[in-house]
Amino acid sequence: MGPAGGKRRLSLAELAGETFDAIVVGSGATGGVAAMVLTRGGCRVLVLEAGPALAAAEAFSGEPLNGLRRAVGVASGRHRLQARHPGYWKANPRLYVDEHRHPYETPADAPFLWTRGRQVGGRSLTWGGITLRLSDREFSAAGRDGIGIDWPIRHRDLEPHYRRLERLLGVHGGRDGLPDLPDGDLQPPLPFTPGELWLQRHCRDALGLALIHSRGFRLAHPGLAGWPGSSAQGGALGHALATGRAQLASGAIVARLLLNRSGERAEGVLALERSSGRRHRLRADLVVLCASTIESVRLLLASREAEDSGGVLVDPSGGLGRHLMDHVSTSCFFRLPVGAVPDAAAELSGAGSIFLPDPLLPGEIGAPPFLRHYGLWGAVQRFDPPAALRRHPACASGFLIGHGEVLPDPANRVELSERRDAWGLQVPRITMRWGPNETRMVRHMALRMGQVIEAAGGTPERFEDLFRLPLVEPVLRRAQGGRDGEAAPPGFYIHELGGARMAASEEEGVLDPWNRLWRCPNCLVTDGSCWPSSGWQSPTLTSMALSWRACEQALRRRGERTPA
């Protein structure tokens, strides 16, 4: 019997003496799914995580301790860039990397805000919880406008995996019957607030726009062993460990793939001990990269360089590291002339919020001033402080945030810098700029948000003009979210995608339609790096579905090779 979940955790040196059925690199949302599917299929799986294993109480500790940690993180410069995102100010700063030890580079004129969570569970511990499916409109967008390539799959290929994940996560939402936002296997939606009902009615009557319940999970969605069900530990990763066929190794930084001499087969990975930097060769018959978009691309780029007697990764497409994407975004706050208040406190979450999924007016459909699509996410009366702190207590406060599809551009890319991190590994150099299409889309977002607010009789406001919150206002001034019609910088939305796209042929992409490297098919890449185009929907659910599908196919191929 090999190492099993629940047994004594083995050191990397001890694990180097094993050969596993699979190594999964990364323990977040996609890594957890990969581990769950493979262990349920009978595989012995080693899950490698670069960061530490925190207890639930350590990961989700509250105020004032988190506030003290933020003050230290910002003052020391360890969180200089990540602190520009508002999410940093409501989470435990232990869930954000030390930027001194984990640097990266960007051109001086092209900032990229890269938010990273290196701990068991990854960024699933800070996931906002919106779970929208992609439609065939997104999968086949390139075939209509000629930008980039189509996905080599369609919604029908992911539908069973979407359905299983929606059940696993406990996703709430409505059955809206929209042709370009497929309905899911959902629990009943949370009620709209009075302000959201007001906004919905005026969007429909004055503009002909559909405002729907957001689709996602609740704040208190229960999972395993005290972890939230949205976290890897409370969901898929927890299920994998419960099978007894998964071994979790934290503090294991993967440097590169280990390939045979021809480069046509992965033999495992080269991993470093976080504490000492000692290197170990870990062996497996299958490798699944789920380290997060930019980190997985970094691993693949590092694997193109020869080391020892092994082979090097071959990418026939020449596209490895290219076509990096994020979602382009801008936002606004507003107040509505609504005096009625919710019967009880209304939570703000993936389930507790609203969407205008494709806010094009009837006359614009088919001829907007930009390519692809965007959505408007928002909420009304879900974040109000006590009346004494509200500058307009007789009104309902709300926000809208646009997030739109970014066109794939080979100039937007990840490369390896000569600079090294604390463990001597080359760091990524990230180059990404918004193009003219994104600029036009953001202008349209701002225009449409203004029209929606005006149609409901509302007034746009700055956040600090809605509330008296002296302790929060300095934070808002530091945050770089897109406000007043301006686009947030690339990376801000934390939806980075691309760099190792899947394609129908090896000339077009790094991966085949089953997420396998074309020239090294026992290595799967199933996180956001595999995306050929970004869509506008939040990507985590789709990345998890891709991981489920790819690992199921790997199990089928394993069964074909292994006698019953």
Coordinates of C-alpha atoms in Angstrom, one line a residue:
M1 CA 0.0 0.0 0.0
G2 CA 1.2 3.5 -0.8
P3 CA 0.9 6.7 1.1
A4 CA -2.7 7.5 2.0
G5 CA -4.7 10.5 3.3
G6 CA -4.9 10.4 7.1
K7 CA -1.6 8.7 7.6
R8 CA 1.6 10.3 8.7
R9 CA 2.7 12.9 6.2
L10 CA 5.9 11.8 4.5
S11 CA 8.8 14.1 3.6
L12 CA 9.7 14.9 0.0
A13 CA 12.7 12.7 0.5
E14 CA 10.5 9.7 1.5
L15 CA 8.0 10.5 -1.3
A16 CA 10.9 10.4 -3.8
G17 CA 11.1 6.7 -3.2
E18 CA 7.5 6.1 -4.5
T19 CA 6.1 6.0 -8.0
F20 CA 2.5 7.3 -7.9
D21 CA -0.2 6.8 -10.4
A22 CA -0.6 10.6 -10.7
I23 CA 1.0 13.8 -9.3
V24 CA -1.4 16.8 -9.1
V25 CA 0.5 20.1 -8.9
G26 CA -1.7 22.6 -7.0
S27 CA -4.3 22.0 -4.3
G28 CA -6.9 24.7 -5.2
A29 CA -10.2 24.5 -7.1
T30 CA -8.9 22.6 -10.1
G31 CA -6.3 20.5 -8.3
G32 CA -8.9 19.4 -5.8
V33 CA -11.2 18.2 -8.6
A34 CA -8.3 16.4 -10.3
A35 CA -7.4 14.6 -7.1
M36 CA -11.0 13.7 -6.4
V37 CA -11.7 12.2 -9.8
L38 CA -8.4 10.3 -10.0
T39 CA -8.6 8.8 -6.5
R40 CA -12.3 7.8 -7.0
G41 CA -11.0 6.1 -10.1
G42 CA -8.6 4.0 -8.0
C43 CA -5.4 6.0 -8.5
R44 CA -2.8 6.7 -5.9
V45 CA -2.3 10.4 -6.1
L46 CA 0.3 12.8 -4.7
V47 CA -1.0 16.4 -4.4
L48 CA 1.8 19.0 -4.3
E49 CA 1.2 22.4 -2.8
A50 CA 3.9 25.1 -2.7
G51 CA 2.6 26.8 0.4
P52 CA 1.8 25.7 4.0
A53 CA -1.2 23.7 5.3
L54 CA -3.3 26.0 7.5
A55 CA -6.0 24.9 9.9
A56 CA -9.5 26.4 9.1
A57 CA -9.2 28.7 12.1
E58 CA -5.8 30.0 10.8
A59 CA -7.1 30.6 7.3
F60 CA -10.3 32.4 8.2
S61 CA -9.2 34.3 11.4
G62 CA -11.0 37.6 12.0
E63 CA -10.6 41.1 13.2
P64 CA -8.7 42.8 14.8
L65 CA -5.9 40.3 14.1
N66 CA -6.4 40.4 10.3
G67 CA -6.2 44.2 10.5
L68 CA -2.9 44.2 12.3
R69 CA -1.6 41.7 9.7
R70 CA -2.7 44.0 6.9
A71 CA -0.9 46.9 8.4
V72 CA 2.3 44.9 8.7
G73 CA 1.9 43.5 5.2
V74 CA 1.4 46.9 3.6
A75 CA 4.0 48.8 5.7
S76 CA 6.7 46.1 5.0
G77 CA 6.0 46.1 1.2
R78 CA 5.2 42.4 1.3
H79 CA 1.7 43.1 0.0
R80 CA 2.4 46.3 -1.9
L81 CA 0.6 45.2 -5.1
Q82 CA -2.0 42.8 -3.8
A83 CA -3.3 45.5 -1.4
R84 CA -4.5 47.4 -4.3
H85 CA -7.4 44.9 -4.7
P86 CA -10.4 45.6 -2.4
G87 CA -10.6 41.8 -1.6
Y88 CA -7.4 42.0 0.3
W89 CA -9.0 44.2 2.9
K90 CA -11.7 41.8 3.8
A91 CA -9.7 38.5 3.9
N92 CA -6.9 37.2 6.0
P93 CA -3.7 38.6 4.6
R94 CA -2.0 35.3 5.3
L95 CA -3.8 34.1 2.2
Y96 CA -1.7 36.4 0.0
V97 CA 2.0 35.7 -0.9
D98 CA 5.0 37.6 0.3
E99 CA 6.0 39.7 -2.7
H100 CA 9.6 40.0 -1.6
R101 CA 10.0 36.2 -1.8
H102 CA 7.7 35.8 -4.8
P103 CA 8.6 38.6 -7.2
Y104 CA 7.6 39.0 -10.8
E105 CA 8.4 41.5 -13.5
T106 CA 6.3 43.7 -15.8
P107 CA 7.3 46.4 -18.3
A108 CA 7.3 49.8 -16.7
D109 CA 4.4 51.0 -18.9
A110 CA 2.3 47.8 -18.5
P111 CA 1.5 47.1 -14.8
F112 CA -0.1 43.7 -14.0
L113 CA -1.6 43.1 -10.6
W114 CA -1.0 39.4 -9.8
T115 CA -2.8 38.1 -6.8
R116 CA -1.6 34.8 -5.5
G117 CA -2.6 32.4 -2.7
R118 CA 0.1 29.9 -1.9
Q119 CA -1.4 27.6 0.8
V120 CA -3.3 24.3 0.7
G121 CA -6.6 25.3 -1.0
G122 CA -5.0 28.1 -3.0
R123 CA -7.3 30.8 -4.1
S124 CA -10.4 28.7 -3.4
L125 CA -10.1 30.2 0.1
T126 CA -10.8 33.7 -1.3
W127 CA -13.1 32.7 -4.1
G128 CA -16.0 35.1 -4.6
G129 CA -18.4 32.3 -5.5
I130 CA -19.9 33.2 -8.9
T131 CA -20.5 30.1 -11.0
L132 CA -21.8 30.8 -14.5
R133 CA -21.5 28.3 -17.3
L134 CA -20.0 29.3 -20.7
S135 CA -22.2 28.8 -23.7
D136 CA -21.4 27.8 -27.3
R137 CA -21.4 31.5 -28.2
E138 CA -18.1 31.8 -26.1
F139 CA -16.7 28.4 -27.2
S140 CA -17.1 29.3 -30.9
A141 CA -16.5 33.1 -30.9
A142 CA -13.4 33.0 -33.1
G143 CA -15.4 31.3 -35.9
R144 CA -17.6 34.4 -36.1
D145 CA -15.1 37.3 -35.8
G146 CA -11.8 35.7 -36.8
I147 CA -9.9 36.6 -33.6
G148 CA -8.0 33.8 -32.1
I149 CA -9.2 30.2 -32.3
D150 CA -12.4 28.4 -31.4
W151 CA -12.4 26.0 -28.4
P152 CA -12.1 22.4 -29.5
I153 CA -15.1 21.5 -27.3
R154 CA -18.6 22.8 -26.8
H155 CA -21.0 23.1 -23.9
R156 CA -22.3 19.6 -24.4
D157 CA -18.8 18.3 -23.6
L158 CA -18.8 20.0 -20.2
E159 CA -22.5 19.8 -19.3
P160 CA -22.3 16.6 -17.1
H161 CA -19.3 18.0 -15.3
Y162 CA -21.0 21.4 -14.8
R163 CA -24.0 19.6 -13.3
R164 CA -22.0 17.5 -10.9
L165 CA -20.0 20.5 -9.7
E166 CA -23.2 22.6 -9.2
R167 CA -24.5 19.9 -6.9
L168 CA -21.2 19.6 -5.1
L169 CA -20.9 23.3 -4.5
G170 CA -24.6 23.9 -3.7
V171 CA -25.1 26.5 -6.4
H172 CA -28.2 28.8 -6.1
G173 CA -29.8 30.6 -9.0
G174 CA -32.8 30.8 -11.3
R175 CA -33.8 28.9 -14.5
D176 CA -33.8 32.0 -16.8
G177 CA -34.0 30.3 -20.2
L178 CA -31.4 32.6 -21.7
P179 CA -29.9 31.3 -25.0
D180 CA -26.4 32.4 -24.2
L181 CA -26.2 31.6 -20.5
P182 CA -27.1 27.9 -20.0
D183 CA -29.3 27.0 -17.0
G184 CA -27.7 24.7 -14.5
D185 CA -28.7 22.2 -11.8
L186 CA -29.4 24.8 -9.2
Q187 CA -30.9 25.2 -5.8
P188 CA -33.6 28.0 -5.6
P189 CA -32.3 31.5 -5.8
L190 CA -32.0 33.8 -2.8
P191 CA -34.7 36.5 -2.7
F192 CA -34.1 39.8 -4.3
T193 CA -34.0 42.8 -2.0
P194 CA -36.6 45.5 -2.4
G195 CA -34.0 47.7 -4.2
E196 CA -33.1 44.8 -6.6
L197 CA -36.8 44.3 -7.4
W198 CA -37.1 48.0 -8.1
L199 CA -34.0 47.9 -10.4
Q200 CA -35.2 44.7 -12.2
R201 CA -38.6 46.3 -13.0
H202 CA -37.1 49.5 -14.4
C203 CA -34.5 47.6 -16.4
R204 CA -37.2 45.5 -18.0
D205 CA -39.8 48.2 -18.5
A206 CA -37.6 51.1 -19.6
L207 CA -34.7 49.4 -21.3
G208 CA -35.8 45.8 -22.2
L209 CA -33.0 44.3 -20.2
A210 CA -33.1 41.1 -18.2
L211 CA -31.9 41.4 -14.6
I212 CA -31.5 37.9 -13.1
H213 CA -30.4 36.3 -9.8
S214 CA -26.7 35.7 -9.7
R215 CA -25.6 32.1 -9.7
G216 CA -23.2 31.0 -7.0
F217 CA -22.9 29.7 -3.5
R218 CA -23.8 31.2 -0.1
L219 CA -21.4 32.6 2.4
A220 CA -22.1 29.9 4.9
H221 CA -22.2 26.9 2.6
P222 CA -21.0 24.0 4.8
G223 CA -18.3 21.6 3.6
L224 CA -16.1 19.0 5.2
A225 CA -14.3 19.1 8.6
G226 CA -15.3 22.7 9.3
W227 CA -14.1 24.1 5.9
P228 CA -16.5 26.1 3.6
G229 CA -17.9 23.9 0.8
S230 CA -16.4 26.4 -1.7
S231 CA -12.9 25.7 -0.5
A232 CA -10.9 22.8 -1.8
Q233 CA -10.5 21.3 1.7
G234 CA -14.3 21.5 2.2
G235 CA -15.1 20.1 -1.2
A236 CA -13.2 18.1 -3.8
L237 CA -9.8 17.9 -2.2
G238 CA -11.4 16.8 1.1
H239 CA -13.2 14.1 -0.8
A240 CA -10.0 13.0 -2.4
L241 CA -8.2 12.7 0.9
A242 CA -11.1 10.8 2.4
T243 CA -10.6 8.0 -0.1
G244 CA -7.3 7.1 1.5
R245 CA -5.6 7.1 -1.9
A246 CA -4.3 10.7 -1.8
Q247 CA -1.1 12.0 -0.2
L248 CA -0.9 15.7 0.3
A249 CA 2.6 17.3 0.5
S250 CA 2.6 21.0 1.5
G251 CA 5.7 23.2 1.2
A252 CA 6.6 21.5 -2.1
I253 CA 7.6 24.0 -4.8
V254 CA 7.6 22.4 -8.2
A255 CA 10.4 23.7 -10.4
R256 CA 9.7 21.8 -13.7
L257 CA 8.5 18.7 -15.3
L258 CA 10.8 15.6 -15.5
L259 CA 10.6 14.2 -19.1
N260 CA 12.2 11.2 -20.7
R261 CA 15.0 11.7 -23.2
S262 CA 12.6 12.1 -26.2
G263 CA 10.5 14.6 -24.3
E264 CA 7.4 12.6 -25.2
R265 CA 6.6 11.3 -21.7
A266 CA 6.5 13.0 -18.3
E267 CA 8.1 10.9 -15.6
G268 CA 7.3 13.2 -12.8
V269 CA 8.3 16.6 -11.4
L270 CA 11.4 18.2 -9.8
A271 CA 10.2 19.7 -6.5
L272 CA 12.0 21.9 -3.9
E273 CA 11.4 21.8 -0.1
R274 CA 10.0 25.2 0.8
S275 CA 11.9 25.2 4.1
S276 CA 15.4 24.1 2.9
G277 CA 15.4 24.4 -0.9
R278 CA 16.5 20.8 -1.2
R279 CA 15.5 19.2 -4.6
H280 CA 13.8 15.9 -5.1
R281 CA 12.7 14.0 -8.1
L282 CA 9.1 12.8 -7.6
R283 CA 7.8 10.1 -10.0
A284 CA 4.4 9.4 -11.5
D285 CA 2.7 7.9 -14.5
L286 CA 0.5 11.0 -15.0
V287 CA 1.2 14.6 -14.2
V288 CA -1.7 17.2 -13.9
L289 CA -0.8 20.9 -13.7
C290 CA -3.3 22.9 -11.7
A291 CA -0.9 25.4 -10.2
S292 CA -2.9 28.5 -11.5
T293 CA -2.6 30.1 -14.9
I294 CA 0.7 32.0 -14.7
E295 CA 2.4 29.5 -12.5
S296 CA 1.6 26.5 -14.7
V297 CA 2.9 28.5 -17.7
R298 CA 6.1 29.2 -15.8
L299 CA 6.5 25.5 -15.1
L300 CA 6.0 24.6 -18.7
L301 CA 8.4 27.3 -19.9
A302 CA 11.0 26.1 -17.4
S303 CA 10.5 22.6 -18.8
R304 CA 11.7 23.7 -22.3
E305 CA 15.3 24.0 -20.9
A306 CA 17.5 20.9 -20.7
E307 CA 18.4 19.7 -17.2
D308 CA 20.5 16.6 -16.3
S309 CA 19.9 13.8 -18.7
G310 CA 16.2 14.4 -19.2
G311 CA 14.4 15.6 -22.3
V312 CA 12.8 19.0 -22.9
L313 CA 9.3 20.0 -23.6
V314 CA 8.4 20.5 -27.2
D315 CA 5.6 23.0 -28.2
P316 CA 4.9 22.7 -32.0
S317 CA 2.5 25.6 -31.9
G318 CA 5.1 28.1 -30.6
G319 CA 2.3 29.6 -28.5
L320 CA 3.4 28.6 -25.0
G321 CA 3.2 31.7 -22.8
R322 CA 1.2 33.7 -25.4
H323 CA -2.4 34.9 -25.4
L324 CA -2.6 35.8 -21.8
M325 CA -6.0 37.2 -20.8
D326 CA -7.9 38.6 -17.9
H327 CA -11.4 40.2 -17.7
V328 CA -11.6 43.9 -18.4
S329 CA -13.6 45.7 -15.7
T330 CA -15.0 48.9 -14.4
S331 CA -17.5 49.7 -11.7
C332 CA -19.8 52.3 -10.1
F333 CA -21.8 52.9 -7.0
F334 CA -25.2 54.4 -6.8
R335 CA -28.3 55.1 -4.8
L336 CA -32.0 54.5 -5.6
P337 CA -35.1 56.2 -4.3
V338 CA -36.3 53.0 -2.4
G339 CA -37.4 53.3 1.2
A340 CA -38.3 49.7 1.8
V341 CA -35.7 47.6 3.4
P342 CA -35.1 43.8 3.4
D343 CA -36.9 41.8 6.1
A344 CA -33.5 40.5 7.3
A345 CA -29.9 41.2 6.6
A346 CA -29.3 40.3 2.9
E347 CA -25.9 38.6 2.3
L348 CA -23.6 39.7 -0.4
S349 CA -22.2 36.6 -2.1
G350 CA -22.1 34.6 -5.3
A351 CA -25.7 33.6 -4.6
G352 CA -26.7 36.8 -3.0
S353 CA -26.3 39.3 -5.8
I354 CA -27.7 40.2 -9.3
F355 CA -26.6 40.0 -13.0
L356 CA -27.4 41.8 -16.2
P357 CA -25.8 39.0 -18.2
D358 CA -25.7 40.7 -21.6
P359 CA -26.8 44.3 -21.3
L360 CA -27.3 45.2 -24.9
L361 CA -30.4 47.1 -25.8
P362 CA -32.7 45.5 -28.4
G363 CA -31.5 47.9 -31.1
E364 CA -27.8 47.1 -30.4
I365 CA -27.9 43.4 -30.6
G366 CA -25.7 42.2 -33.4
A367 CA -24.0 45.6 -33.9
P368 CA -22.3 46.8 -30.6
P369 CA -19.3 49.0 -31.0
F370 CA -17.0 46.2 -29.8
L371 CA -16.4 42.5 -30.3
R372 CA -17.5 39.8 -27.9
H373 CA -19.6 40.4 -24.7
Y374 CA -19.7 41.5 -21.1
G375 CA -21.9 41.2 -18.1
L376 CA -22.8 43.5 -15.2
W377 CA -22.7 42.0 -11.7
G378 CA -24.1 43.9 -8.8
A379 CA -26.2 44.2 -5.7
V380 CA -28.5 46.6 -3.9
Q381 CA -29.1 46.8 -0.1
R382 CA -26.6 44.0 0.6
F383 CA -23.7 46.0 2.1
D384 CA -25.4 48.9 4.0
P385 CA -24.0 49.9 7.3
P386 CA -26.3 51.2 10.1
A387 CA -28.4 54.2 9.2
A388 CA -26.2 56.6 11.2
L389 CA -23.3 55.9 8.9
R390 CA -25.3 56.3 5.7
R391 CA -25.3 59.8 4.1
H392 CA -28.7 59.0 2.4
P393 CA -30.6 56.8 4.9
A394 CA -33.9 57.1 2.9
C395 CA -32.3 55.5 -0.2
A396 CA -31.0 52.1 -1.2
S397 CA -27.3 51.8 -2.0
G398 CA -26.0 49.6 -4.7
F399 CA -23.1 48.8 -7.1
L400 CA -22.5 47.5 -10.6
I401 CA -19.3 45.9 -11.8
G402 CA -18.8 45.2 -15.5
H403 CA -16.5 42.3 -16.6
G404 CA -15.9 41.6 -20.2
E405 CA -14.2 39.3 -22.6
V406 CA -10.7 40.2 -23.6
L407 CA -9.5 39.3 -27.1
P408 CA -6.6 36.9 -27.2
D409 CA -3.5 38.7 -28.3
P410 CA -0.1 37.0 -28.8
A411 CA 1.7 40.1 -27.5
N412 CA 0.1 39.6 -24.1
R413 CA 2.4 36.9 -22.7
V414 CA 4.4 35.3 -19.9
E415 CA 8.1 34.8 -20.3
L416 CA 10.9 33.8 -17.9
S417 CA 13.0 36.6 -16.4
E418 CA 16.6 36.3 -15.4
R419 CA 15.5 37.4 -12.0
R420 CA 15.2 34.7 -9.4
D421 CA 12.8 34.1 -6.5
A422 CA 13.8 33.1 -2.9
W423 CA 14.3 29.5 -4.1
G424 CA 16.5 30.3 -7.1
L425 CA 13.7 29.8 -9.7
Q426 CA 13.3 32.2 -12.6
V427 CA 10.3 34.4 -12.1
P428 CA 7.7 35.3 -14.7
R429 CA 7.9 38.4 -16.7
I430 CA 4.2 39.4 -17.5
T431 CA 3.4 41.7 -20.4
M432 CA -0.3 42.6 -20.8
R433 CA -2.0 45.7 -22.2
W434 CA -5.6 46.5 -23.0
G435 CA -6.3 46.9 -26.7
P436 CA -8.7 49.2 -28.6
N437 CA -11.5 46.6 -28.3
E438 CA -11.3 46.5 -24.5
T439 CA -11.2 50.3 -24.4
R440 CA -14.4 50.5 -26.4
M441 CA -16.0 47.8 -24.3
V442 CA -15.3 49.6 -21.0
R443 CA -16.7 52.9 -22.4
H444 CA -19.9 51.0 -23.3
M445 CA -20.0 49.4 -19.8
A446 CA -19.8 52.8 -18.2
L447 CA -22.5 54.2 -20.5
R448 CA -24.8 51.2 -19.9
M449 CA -24.4 51.4 -16.1
G450 CA -25.3 55.0 -16.2
Q451 CA -28.4 54.3 -18.3
V452 CA -29.5 51.5 -16.0
I453 CA -29.2 53.7 -12.9
E454 CA -31.0 56.6 -14.6
A455 CA -33.8 54.3 -15.8
A456 CA -34.4 53.4 -12.1
G457 CA -34.4 57.0 -11.0
G458 CA -31.1 56.5 -9.3
T459 CA -28.0 58.7 -8.8
P460 CA -24.4 57.6 -9.4
E461 CA -22.2 58.2 -6.3
R462 CA -18.7 57.6 -5.1
F463 CA -18.6 55.0 -2.3
E464 CA -17.3 57.7 0.2
D465 CA -20.3 59.9 -0.7
L466 CA -22.7 57.1 0.2
F467 CA -21.3 56.2 3.6
R468 CA -19.4 57.8 6.5
L469 CA -16.6 55.3 6.9
P470 CA -13.4 57.1 7.8
L471 CA -11.5 53.9 8.4
V472 CA -12.4 52.5 5.0
E473 CA -12.1 55.6 2.8
P474 CA -8.2 55.5 2.8
V475 CA -8.4 51.9 1.7
L476 CA -10.7 52.8 -1.2
R477 CA -8.3 55.5 -2.3
R478 CA -5.4 53.0 -2.4
A479 CA -7.5 50.4 -4.3
Q480 CA -7.1 50.5 -8.1
G481 CA -10.4 49.1 -9.2
G482 CA -11.9 50.6 -12.3
R483 CA -14.1 53.5 -11.2
D484 CA -15.7 56.4 -12.9
G485 CA -15.7 54.6 -16.2
E486 CA -12.0 53.8 -16.2
A487 CA -10.7 50.2 -16.7
A488 CA -9.0 48.5 -13.8
P489 CA -5.4 47.4 -14.8
P490 CA -4.8 43.9 -16.1
G491 CA -4.8 41.2 -13.4
F492 CA -7.1 43.2 -11.2
Y493 CA -10.1 41.0 -11.7
I494 CA -8.0 37.9 -10.7
H495 CA -9.3 36.0 -13.7
E496 CA -6.0 35.5 -15.6
L497 CA -6.4 32.9 -18.3
G498 CA -4.4 31.6 -21.3
G499 CA -0.8 30.9 -22.1
A500 CA -1.1 27.2 -22.8
R501 CA -4.3 27.1 -24.9
M502 CA -6.1 23.9 -26.0
A503 CA -6.8 23.5 -29.7
A504 CA -8.0 21.1 -32.4
S505 CA -4.4 20.8 -33.8
E506 CA -0.9 21.0 -32.5
E507 CA -0.2 23.9 -34.9
E508 CA -2.8 26.0 -33.1
G509 CA -2.4 25.3 -29.5
V510 CA -0.2 23.8 -26.7
L511 CA -2.8 21.3 -25.6
D512 CA -5.1 18.8 -27.4
P513 CA -8.9 18.8 -26.8
W514 CA -8.4 16.6 -23.7
N515 CA -6.0 19.0 -22.1
R516 CA -3.0 16.9 -22.9
L517 CA 0.3 18.3 -24.1
W518 CA 0.4 17.4 -27.8
R519 CA 3.9 15.9 -27.7
C520 CA 3.7 14.7 -24.0
P521 CA 0.2 13.3 -23.6
N522 CA 0.6 11.9 -20.0
C523 CA 0.8 15.6 -18.8
L524 CA -2.5 17.4 -18.4
V525 CA -2.9 21.2 -17.9
T526 CA -6.4 21.9 -16.6
D527 CA -6.3 25.3 -14.9
G528 CA -7.0 28.7 -16.5
S529 CA -3.9 28.5 -18.7
C530 CA -5.7 26.1 -21.1
W531 CA -8.3 28.6 -22.1
P532 CA -8.2 29.7 -25.8
S533 CA -10.5 32.7 -25.1
S534 CA -11.8 34.2 -21.9
G535 CA -15.5 34.5 -22.3
W536 CA -17.0 37.1 -19.9
Q537 CA -18.2 34.7 -17.3
S538 CA -16.3 34.0 -14.1
P539 CA -13.9 31.1 -15.0
T540 CA -13.6 28.9 -11.9
L541 CA -16.6 26.6 -12.5
T542 CA -15.5 26.0 -16.1
S543 CA -11.9 25.3 -15.1
M544 CA -13.1 22.7 -12.6
A545 CA -15.3 21.1 -15.2
L546 CA -12.4 20.9 -17.6
S547 CA -10.3 19.3 -14.9
W548 CA -13.0 16.7 -14.2
R549 CA -13.4 15.9 -17.9
A550 CA -9.7 15.6 -18.6
C551 CA -9.1 13.4 -15.6
E552 CA -12.0 11.1 -16.5
Q553 CA -10.5 10.6 -19.9
A554 CA -7.1 9.9 -18.4
L555 CA -8.8 7.2 -16.3
R556 CA -10.4 5.7 -19.4
R557 CA -7.0 5.6 -21.2
R558 CA -5.5 4.0 -18.1
G559 CA -8.1 1.3 -18.1
E560 CA -7.4 0.6 -21.7
R561 CA -3.8 0.0 -20.9
T562 CA -4.3 -1.9 -17.7
P563 CA -5.7 -5.5 -17.8
A564 CA -8.9 -5.9 -15.7

